[in-house]
PDB file of C-alpha atoms in Angstrom:
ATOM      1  CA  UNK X   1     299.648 230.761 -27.016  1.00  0.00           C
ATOM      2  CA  UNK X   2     298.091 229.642 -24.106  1.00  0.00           C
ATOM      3  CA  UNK X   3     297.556 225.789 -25.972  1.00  0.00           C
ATOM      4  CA  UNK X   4     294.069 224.093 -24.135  1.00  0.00           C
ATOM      5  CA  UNK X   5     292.707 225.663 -20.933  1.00  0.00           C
ATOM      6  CA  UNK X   6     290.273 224.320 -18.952  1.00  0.00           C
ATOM      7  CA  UNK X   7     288.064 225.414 -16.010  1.00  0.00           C
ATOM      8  CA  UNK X   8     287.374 225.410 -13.036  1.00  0.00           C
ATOM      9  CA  UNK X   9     290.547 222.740 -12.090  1.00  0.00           C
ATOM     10  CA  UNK X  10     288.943 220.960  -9.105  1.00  0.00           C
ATOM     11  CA  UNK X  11     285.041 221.112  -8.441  1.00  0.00           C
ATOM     12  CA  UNK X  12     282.343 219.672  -5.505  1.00  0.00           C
ATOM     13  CA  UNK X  13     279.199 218.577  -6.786  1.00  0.00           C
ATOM     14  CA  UNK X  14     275.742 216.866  -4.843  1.00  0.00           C
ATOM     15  CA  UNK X  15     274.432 214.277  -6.595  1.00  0.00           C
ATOM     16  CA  UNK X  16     271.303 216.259  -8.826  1.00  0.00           C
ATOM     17  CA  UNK X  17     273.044 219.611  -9.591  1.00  0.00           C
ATOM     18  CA  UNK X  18     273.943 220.880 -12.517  1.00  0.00           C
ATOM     19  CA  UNK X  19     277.526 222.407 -14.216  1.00  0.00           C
ATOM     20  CA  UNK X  20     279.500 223.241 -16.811  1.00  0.00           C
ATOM     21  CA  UNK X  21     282.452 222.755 -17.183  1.00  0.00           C
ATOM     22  CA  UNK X  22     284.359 225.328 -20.001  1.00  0.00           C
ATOM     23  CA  UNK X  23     287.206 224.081 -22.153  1.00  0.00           C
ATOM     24  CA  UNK X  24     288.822 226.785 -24.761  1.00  0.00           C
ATOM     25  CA  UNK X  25     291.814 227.010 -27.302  1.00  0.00           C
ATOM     26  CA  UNK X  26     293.499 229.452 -28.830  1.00  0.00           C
ATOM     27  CA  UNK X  27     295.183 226.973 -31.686  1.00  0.00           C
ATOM     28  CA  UNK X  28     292.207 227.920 -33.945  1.00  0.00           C
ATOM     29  CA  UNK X  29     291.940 223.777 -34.283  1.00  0.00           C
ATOM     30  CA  UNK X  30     288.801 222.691 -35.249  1.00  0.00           C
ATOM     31  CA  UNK X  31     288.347 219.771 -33.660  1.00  0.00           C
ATOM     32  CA  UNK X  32     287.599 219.510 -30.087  1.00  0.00           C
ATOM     33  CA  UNK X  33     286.772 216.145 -28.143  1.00  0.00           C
ATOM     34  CA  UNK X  34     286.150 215.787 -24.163  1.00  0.00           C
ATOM     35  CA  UNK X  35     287.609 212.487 -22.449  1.00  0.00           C
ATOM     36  CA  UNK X  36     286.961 211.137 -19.239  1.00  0.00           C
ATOM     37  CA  UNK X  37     289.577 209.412 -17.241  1.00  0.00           C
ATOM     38  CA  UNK X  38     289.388 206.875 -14.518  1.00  0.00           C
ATOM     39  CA  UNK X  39     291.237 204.322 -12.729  1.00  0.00           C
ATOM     40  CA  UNK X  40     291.451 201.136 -14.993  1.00  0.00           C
ATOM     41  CA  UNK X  41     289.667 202.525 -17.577  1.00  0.00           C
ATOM     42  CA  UNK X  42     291.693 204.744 -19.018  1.00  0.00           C
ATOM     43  CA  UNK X  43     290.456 207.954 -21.105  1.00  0.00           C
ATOM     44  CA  UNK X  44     287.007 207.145 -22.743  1.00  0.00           C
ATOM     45  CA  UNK X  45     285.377 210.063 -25.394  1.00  0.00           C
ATOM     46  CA  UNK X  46     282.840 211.744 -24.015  1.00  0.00           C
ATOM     47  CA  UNK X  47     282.022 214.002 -26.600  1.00  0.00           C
ATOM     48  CA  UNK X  48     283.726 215.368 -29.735  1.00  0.00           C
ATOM     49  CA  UNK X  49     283.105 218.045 -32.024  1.00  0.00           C
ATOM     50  CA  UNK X  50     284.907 218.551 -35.744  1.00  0.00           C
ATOM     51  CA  UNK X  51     283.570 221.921 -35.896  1.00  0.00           C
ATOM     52  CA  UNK X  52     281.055 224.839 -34.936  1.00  0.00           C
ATOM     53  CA  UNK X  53     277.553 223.876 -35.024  1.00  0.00           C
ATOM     54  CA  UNK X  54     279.069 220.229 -35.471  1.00  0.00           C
ATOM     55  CA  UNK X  55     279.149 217.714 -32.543  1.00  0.00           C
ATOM     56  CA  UNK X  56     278.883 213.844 -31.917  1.00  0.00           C
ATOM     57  CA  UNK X  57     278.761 211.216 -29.520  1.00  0.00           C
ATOM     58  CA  UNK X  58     281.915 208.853 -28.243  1.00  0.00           C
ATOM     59  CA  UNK X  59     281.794 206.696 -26.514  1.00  0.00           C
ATOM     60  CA  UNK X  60     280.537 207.253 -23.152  1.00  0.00           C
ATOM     61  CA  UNK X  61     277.970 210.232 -23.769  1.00  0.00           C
ATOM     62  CA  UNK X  62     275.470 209.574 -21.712  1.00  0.00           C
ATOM     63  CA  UNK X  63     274.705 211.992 -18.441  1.00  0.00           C
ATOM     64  CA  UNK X  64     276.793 214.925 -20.793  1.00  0.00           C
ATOM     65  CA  UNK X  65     275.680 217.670 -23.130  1.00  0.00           C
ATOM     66  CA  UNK X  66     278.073 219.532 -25.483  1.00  0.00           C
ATOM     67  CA  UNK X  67     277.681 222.744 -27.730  1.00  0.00           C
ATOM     68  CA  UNK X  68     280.005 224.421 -30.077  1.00  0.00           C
ATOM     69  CA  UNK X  69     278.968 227.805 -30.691  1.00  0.00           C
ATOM     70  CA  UNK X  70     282.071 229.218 -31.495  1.00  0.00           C
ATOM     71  CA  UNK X  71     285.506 227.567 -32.726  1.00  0.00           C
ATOM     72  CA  UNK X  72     287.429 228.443 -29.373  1.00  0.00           C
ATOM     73  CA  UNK X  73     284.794 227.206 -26.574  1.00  0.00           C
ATOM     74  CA  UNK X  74     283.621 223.473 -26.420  1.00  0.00           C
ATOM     75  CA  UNK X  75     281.663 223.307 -23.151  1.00  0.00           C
ATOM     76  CA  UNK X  76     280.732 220.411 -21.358  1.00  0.00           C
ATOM     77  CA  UNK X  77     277.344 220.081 -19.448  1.00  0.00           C
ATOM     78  CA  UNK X  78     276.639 218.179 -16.580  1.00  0.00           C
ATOM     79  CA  UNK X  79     272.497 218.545 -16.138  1.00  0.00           C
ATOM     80  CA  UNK X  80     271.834 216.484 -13.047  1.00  0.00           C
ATOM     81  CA  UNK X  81     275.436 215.333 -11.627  1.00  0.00           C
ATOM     82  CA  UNK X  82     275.500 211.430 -10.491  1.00  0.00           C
ATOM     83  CA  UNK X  83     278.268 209.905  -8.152  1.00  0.00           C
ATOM     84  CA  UNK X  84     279.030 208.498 -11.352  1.00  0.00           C
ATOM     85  CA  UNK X  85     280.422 211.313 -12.612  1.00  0.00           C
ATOM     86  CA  UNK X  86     283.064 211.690 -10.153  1.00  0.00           C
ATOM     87  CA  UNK X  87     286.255 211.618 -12.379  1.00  0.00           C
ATOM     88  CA  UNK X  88     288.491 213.456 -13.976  1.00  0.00           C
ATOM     89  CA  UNK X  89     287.844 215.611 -17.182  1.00  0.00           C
ATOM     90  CA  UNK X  90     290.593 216.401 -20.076  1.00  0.00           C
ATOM     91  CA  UNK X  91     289.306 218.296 -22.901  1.00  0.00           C
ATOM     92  CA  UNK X  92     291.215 218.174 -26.029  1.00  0.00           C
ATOM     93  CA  UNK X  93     292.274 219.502 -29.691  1.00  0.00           C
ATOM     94  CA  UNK X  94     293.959 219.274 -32.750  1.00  0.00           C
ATOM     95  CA  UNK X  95     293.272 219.933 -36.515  1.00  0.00           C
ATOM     96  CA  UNK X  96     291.756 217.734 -39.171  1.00  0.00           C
ATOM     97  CA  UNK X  97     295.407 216.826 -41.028  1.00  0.00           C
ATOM     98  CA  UNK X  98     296.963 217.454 -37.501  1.00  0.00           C
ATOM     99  CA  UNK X  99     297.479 213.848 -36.010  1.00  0.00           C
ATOM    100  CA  UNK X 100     298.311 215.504 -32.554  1.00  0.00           C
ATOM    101  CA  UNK X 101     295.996 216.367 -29.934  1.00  0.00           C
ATOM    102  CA  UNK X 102     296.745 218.562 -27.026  1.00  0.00           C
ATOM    103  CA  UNK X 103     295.462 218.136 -23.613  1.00  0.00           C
ATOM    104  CA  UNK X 104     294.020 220.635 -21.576  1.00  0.00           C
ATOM    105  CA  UNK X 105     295.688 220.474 -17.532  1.00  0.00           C
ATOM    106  CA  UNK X 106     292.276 218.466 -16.830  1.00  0.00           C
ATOM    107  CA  UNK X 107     289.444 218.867 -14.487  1.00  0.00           C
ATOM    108  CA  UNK X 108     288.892 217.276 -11.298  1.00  0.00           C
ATOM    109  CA  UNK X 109     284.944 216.359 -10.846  1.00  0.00           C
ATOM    110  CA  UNK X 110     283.710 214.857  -6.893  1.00  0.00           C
ATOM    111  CA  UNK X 111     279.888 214.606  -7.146  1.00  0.00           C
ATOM    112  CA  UNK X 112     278.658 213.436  -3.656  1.00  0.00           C
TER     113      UNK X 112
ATOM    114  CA  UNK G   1     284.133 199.960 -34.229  1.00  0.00           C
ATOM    115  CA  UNK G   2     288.054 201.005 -33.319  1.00  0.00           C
ATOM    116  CA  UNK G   3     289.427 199.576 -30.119  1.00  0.00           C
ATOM    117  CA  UNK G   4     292.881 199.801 -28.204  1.00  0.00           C
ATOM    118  CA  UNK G   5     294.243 197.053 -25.847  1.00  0.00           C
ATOM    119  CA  UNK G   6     296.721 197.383 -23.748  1.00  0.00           C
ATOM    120  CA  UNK G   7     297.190 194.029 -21.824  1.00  0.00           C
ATOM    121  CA  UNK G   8     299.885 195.142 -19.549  1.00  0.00           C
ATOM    122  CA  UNK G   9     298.042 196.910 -16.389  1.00  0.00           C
ATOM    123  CA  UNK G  10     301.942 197.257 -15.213  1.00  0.00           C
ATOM    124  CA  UNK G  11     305.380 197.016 -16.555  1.00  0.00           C
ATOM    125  CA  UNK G  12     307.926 196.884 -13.913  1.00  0.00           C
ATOM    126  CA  UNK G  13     311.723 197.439 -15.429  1.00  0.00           C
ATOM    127  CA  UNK G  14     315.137 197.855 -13.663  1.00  0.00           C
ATOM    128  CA  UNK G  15     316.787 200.728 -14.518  1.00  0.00           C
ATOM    129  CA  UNK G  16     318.923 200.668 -17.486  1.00  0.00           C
ATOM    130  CA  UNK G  17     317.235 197.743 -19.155  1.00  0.00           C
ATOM    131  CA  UNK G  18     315.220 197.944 -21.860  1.00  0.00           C
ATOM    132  CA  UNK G  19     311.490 198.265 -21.600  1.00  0.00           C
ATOM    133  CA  UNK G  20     308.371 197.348 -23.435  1.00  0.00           C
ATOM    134  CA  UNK G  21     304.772 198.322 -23.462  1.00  0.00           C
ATOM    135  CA  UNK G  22     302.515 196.725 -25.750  1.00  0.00           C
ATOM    136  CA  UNK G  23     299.505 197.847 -27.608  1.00  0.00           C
ATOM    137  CA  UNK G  24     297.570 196.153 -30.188  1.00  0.00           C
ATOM    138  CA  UNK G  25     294.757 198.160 -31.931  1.00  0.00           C
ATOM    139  CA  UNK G  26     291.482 197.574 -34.183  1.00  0.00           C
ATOM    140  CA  UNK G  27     290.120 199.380 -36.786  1.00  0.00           C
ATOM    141  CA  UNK G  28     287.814 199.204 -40.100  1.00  0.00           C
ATOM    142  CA  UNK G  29     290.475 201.198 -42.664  1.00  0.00           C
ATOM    143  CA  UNK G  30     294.011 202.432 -42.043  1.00  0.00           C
ATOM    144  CA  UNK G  31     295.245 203.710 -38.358  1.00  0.00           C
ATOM    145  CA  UNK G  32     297.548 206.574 -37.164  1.00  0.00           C
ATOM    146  CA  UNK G  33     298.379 205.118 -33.801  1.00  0.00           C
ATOM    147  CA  UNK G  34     300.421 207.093 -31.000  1.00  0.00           C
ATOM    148  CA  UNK G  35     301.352 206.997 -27.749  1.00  0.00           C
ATOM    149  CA  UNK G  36     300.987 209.577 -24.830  1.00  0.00           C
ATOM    150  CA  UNK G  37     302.669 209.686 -21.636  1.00  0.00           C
ATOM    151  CA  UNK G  38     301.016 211.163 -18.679  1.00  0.00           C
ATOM    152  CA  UNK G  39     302.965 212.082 -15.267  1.00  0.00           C
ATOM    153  CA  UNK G  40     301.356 212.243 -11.727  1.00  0.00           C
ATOM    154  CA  UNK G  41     298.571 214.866 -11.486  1.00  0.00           C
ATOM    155  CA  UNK G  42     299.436 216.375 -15.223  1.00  0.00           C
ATOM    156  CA  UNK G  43     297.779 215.900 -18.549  1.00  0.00           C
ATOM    157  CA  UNK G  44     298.665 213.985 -21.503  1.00  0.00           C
ATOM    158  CA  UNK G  45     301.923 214.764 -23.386  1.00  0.00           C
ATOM    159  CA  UNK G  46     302.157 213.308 -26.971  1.00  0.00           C
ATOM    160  CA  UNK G  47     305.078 211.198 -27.553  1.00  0.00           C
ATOM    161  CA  UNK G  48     305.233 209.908 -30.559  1.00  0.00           C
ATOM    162  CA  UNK G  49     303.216 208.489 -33.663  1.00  0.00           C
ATOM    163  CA  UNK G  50     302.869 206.337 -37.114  1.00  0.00           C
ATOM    164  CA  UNK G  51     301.273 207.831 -39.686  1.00  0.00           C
ATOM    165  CA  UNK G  52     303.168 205.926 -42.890  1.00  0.00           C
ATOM    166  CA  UNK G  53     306.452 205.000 -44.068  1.00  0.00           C
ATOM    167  CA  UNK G  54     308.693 203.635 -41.917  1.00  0.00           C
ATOM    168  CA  UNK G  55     307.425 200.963 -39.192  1.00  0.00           C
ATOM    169  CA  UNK G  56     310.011 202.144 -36.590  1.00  0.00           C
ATOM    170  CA  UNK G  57     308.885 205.527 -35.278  1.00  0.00           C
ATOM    171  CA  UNK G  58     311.260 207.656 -33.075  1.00  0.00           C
ATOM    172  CA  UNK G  59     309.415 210.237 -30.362  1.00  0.00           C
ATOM    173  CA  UNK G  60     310.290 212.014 -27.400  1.00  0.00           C
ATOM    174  CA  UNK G  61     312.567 211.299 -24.329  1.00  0.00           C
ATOM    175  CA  UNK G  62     314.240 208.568 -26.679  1.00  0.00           C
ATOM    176  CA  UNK G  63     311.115 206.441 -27.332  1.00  0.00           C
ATOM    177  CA  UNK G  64     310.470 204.849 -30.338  1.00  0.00           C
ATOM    178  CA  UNK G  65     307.767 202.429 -31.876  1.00  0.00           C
ATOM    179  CA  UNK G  66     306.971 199.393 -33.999  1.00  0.00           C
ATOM    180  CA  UNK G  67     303.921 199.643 -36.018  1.00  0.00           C
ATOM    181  CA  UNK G  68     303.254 195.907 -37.226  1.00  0.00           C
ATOM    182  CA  UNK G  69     300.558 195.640 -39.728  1.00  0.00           C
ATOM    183  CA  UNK G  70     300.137 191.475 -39.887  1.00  0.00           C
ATOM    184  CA  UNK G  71     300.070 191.840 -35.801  1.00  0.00           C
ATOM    185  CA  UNK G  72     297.594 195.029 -35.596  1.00  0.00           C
ATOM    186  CA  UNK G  73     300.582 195.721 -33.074  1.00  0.00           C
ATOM    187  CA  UNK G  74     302.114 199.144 -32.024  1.00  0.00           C
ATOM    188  CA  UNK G  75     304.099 198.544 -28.806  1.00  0.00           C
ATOM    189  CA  UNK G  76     306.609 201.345 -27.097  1.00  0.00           C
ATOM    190  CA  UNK G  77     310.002 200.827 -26.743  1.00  0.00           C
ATOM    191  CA  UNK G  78     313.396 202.038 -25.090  1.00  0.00           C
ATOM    192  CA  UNK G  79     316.519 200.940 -24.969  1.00  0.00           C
ATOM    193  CA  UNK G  80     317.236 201.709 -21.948  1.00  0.00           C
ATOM    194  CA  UNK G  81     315.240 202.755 -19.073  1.00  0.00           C
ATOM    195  CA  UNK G  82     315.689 205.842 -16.820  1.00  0.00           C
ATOM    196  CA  UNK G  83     313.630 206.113 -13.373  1.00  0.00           C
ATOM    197  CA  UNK G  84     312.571 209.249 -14.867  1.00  0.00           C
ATOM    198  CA  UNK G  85     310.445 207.283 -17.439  1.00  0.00           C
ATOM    199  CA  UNK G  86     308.328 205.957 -14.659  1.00  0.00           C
ATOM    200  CA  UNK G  87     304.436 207.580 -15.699  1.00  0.00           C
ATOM    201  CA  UNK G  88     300.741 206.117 -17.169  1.00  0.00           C
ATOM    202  CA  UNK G  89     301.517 205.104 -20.707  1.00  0.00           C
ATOM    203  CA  UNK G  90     298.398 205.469 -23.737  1.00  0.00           C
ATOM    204  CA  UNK G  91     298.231 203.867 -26.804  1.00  0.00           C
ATOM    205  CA  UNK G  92     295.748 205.536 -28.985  1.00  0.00           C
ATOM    206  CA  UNK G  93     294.178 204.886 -32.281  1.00  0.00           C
ATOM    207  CA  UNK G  94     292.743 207.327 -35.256  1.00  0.00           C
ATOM    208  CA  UNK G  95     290.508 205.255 -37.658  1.00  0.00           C
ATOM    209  CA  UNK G  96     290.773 207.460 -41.354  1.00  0.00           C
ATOM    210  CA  UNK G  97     288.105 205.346 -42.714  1.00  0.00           C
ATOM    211  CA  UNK G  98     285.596 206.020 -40.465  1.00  0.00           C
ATOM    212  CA  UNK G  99     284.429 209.214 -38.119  1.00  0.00           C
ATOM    213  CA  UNK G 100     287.883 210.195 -37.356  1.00  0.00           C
ATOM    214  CA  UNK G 101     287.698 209.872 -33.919  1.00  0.00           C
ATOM    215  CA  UNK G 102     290.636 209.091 -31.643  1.00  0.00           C
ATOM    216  CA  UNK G 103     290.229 206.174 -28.693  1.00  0.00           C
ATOM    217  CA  UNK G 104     292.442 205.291 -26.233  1.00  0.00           C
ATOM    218  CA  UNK G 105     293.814 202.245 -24.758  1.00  0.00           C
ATOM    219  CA  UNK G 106     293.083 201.448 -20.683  1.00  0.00           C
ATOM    220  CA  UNK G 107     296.946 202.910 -20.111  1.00  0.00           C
ATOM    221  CA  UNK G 108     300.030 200.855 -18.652  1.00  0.00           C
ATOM    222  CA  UNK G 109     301.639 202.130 -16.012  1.00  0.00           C
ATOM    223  CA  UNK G 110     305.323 201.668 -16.195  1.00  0.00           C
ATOM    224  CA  UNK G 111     307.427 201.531 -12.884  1.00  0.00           C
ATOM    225  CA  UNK G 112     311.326 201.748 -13.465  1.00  0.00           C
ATOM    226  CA  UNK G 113     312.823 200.318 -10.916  1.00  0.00           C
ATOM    227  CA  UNK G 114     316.714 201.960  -9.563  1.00  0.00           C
TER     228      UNK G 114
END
């Protein structure tokens, strides 16, 4: 098993584009969350989904869009990139009676 | 809503001592806490967690926990401290009564000192 992957690992941005970036798992876990981590603040939600079709906010969802089309893919959208947004992404999963979460090897995000 | 503090920004241990980080936690019904461990430019590795039972939890890399109920308190422990331990520390919380979500805590970086 190849656990979380996510993609691409580092990424340049200008402040008003758009991206996506892909998180997948081949655990068959259902849920899926997205976290954002930066210095002193630690990892905040993003986004989480418990699901396909299913998804809801955390805690800092604003600037982000998330779909879950499928059970594997939880993809996380970036419409109109702010400096902001510079940090660095971990997506994440785990089943609902499975108190573990795995990490994906994270995404690096620079939006200038 | 759930919260995590951690109050320690940095814990700064000699090597061979033993070492705490402390985490105290909120939530509306009953937690499953844990604790990840993340090293320099990797992601999050689980170390160890409290679901029920026993309040002293053993993990990974000979960690272990207290879960105190009274204190809302689930701080990380080792007897003894290797330089090797030196990383970013999370305490995290999963509230059961509510939207099953899991927060973290701001992270503690611990620096063992040789």
């Amino acid at each position: 098993n190849a656990g979380v992957t996510q993609t691409p690992k580092f990424q340049v941005l200008k402040t008003g584009q758009s991206m996506t970036l892909q998180c997948a798992q081949d655990m068959n876990h259902e849920y899926m969350s997205w976290y954002r981590q930066d210095p002193g603040m630690g990892l905040r939600l993003i986004h989480y989904s418990v699901g396909a079709g299913i998804t809801d906010q955390g805690e800092v969802p604003n600037g982000y869009n998330v779909s879950r089309s499928t059970t594997e893919d939880f993809p996380l959208r970036l419409l109109s990139a702010a400096p902001s947004q510079t940090s660095v992404y971990f997506c994440a999963s785990r089943n609902p009676e499975g108190e573990t979460q795995y990490f994906g090897p994270g995404t690096r995000l620079l939006v200038l | 809503a759930q919260s995590v503090a951690q109050p320690e920004d940095q814990v700064n241990v000699a090597e061979g001592n033993p070492l705490t980080v402390k985490c105290t936690y909120s939530v509306s019904g009953n937690p499953y806490l844990f604790w990840y461990v993340q090293y320099p430019n990797r992601g999050l590795q689980f170390l160890l967690k409290y679901i029920t039972g026993d309040n002293l939890v053993k993990g990974s890399y000979g960690f272990e926990a207290e879960f105190n109920k009274s204190q809302t308190s689930f701080h990380l422990k080792k007897p003894s401290a290797l330089v090797s331990d030196s990383a970013l520390y999370f305490c995290a919380v999963r509230d059961i009564g509510r939207d099953d979500k899991i927060i973290f805590g701001k992270g503690t970086r611990l620096h063992i000192l040789p």
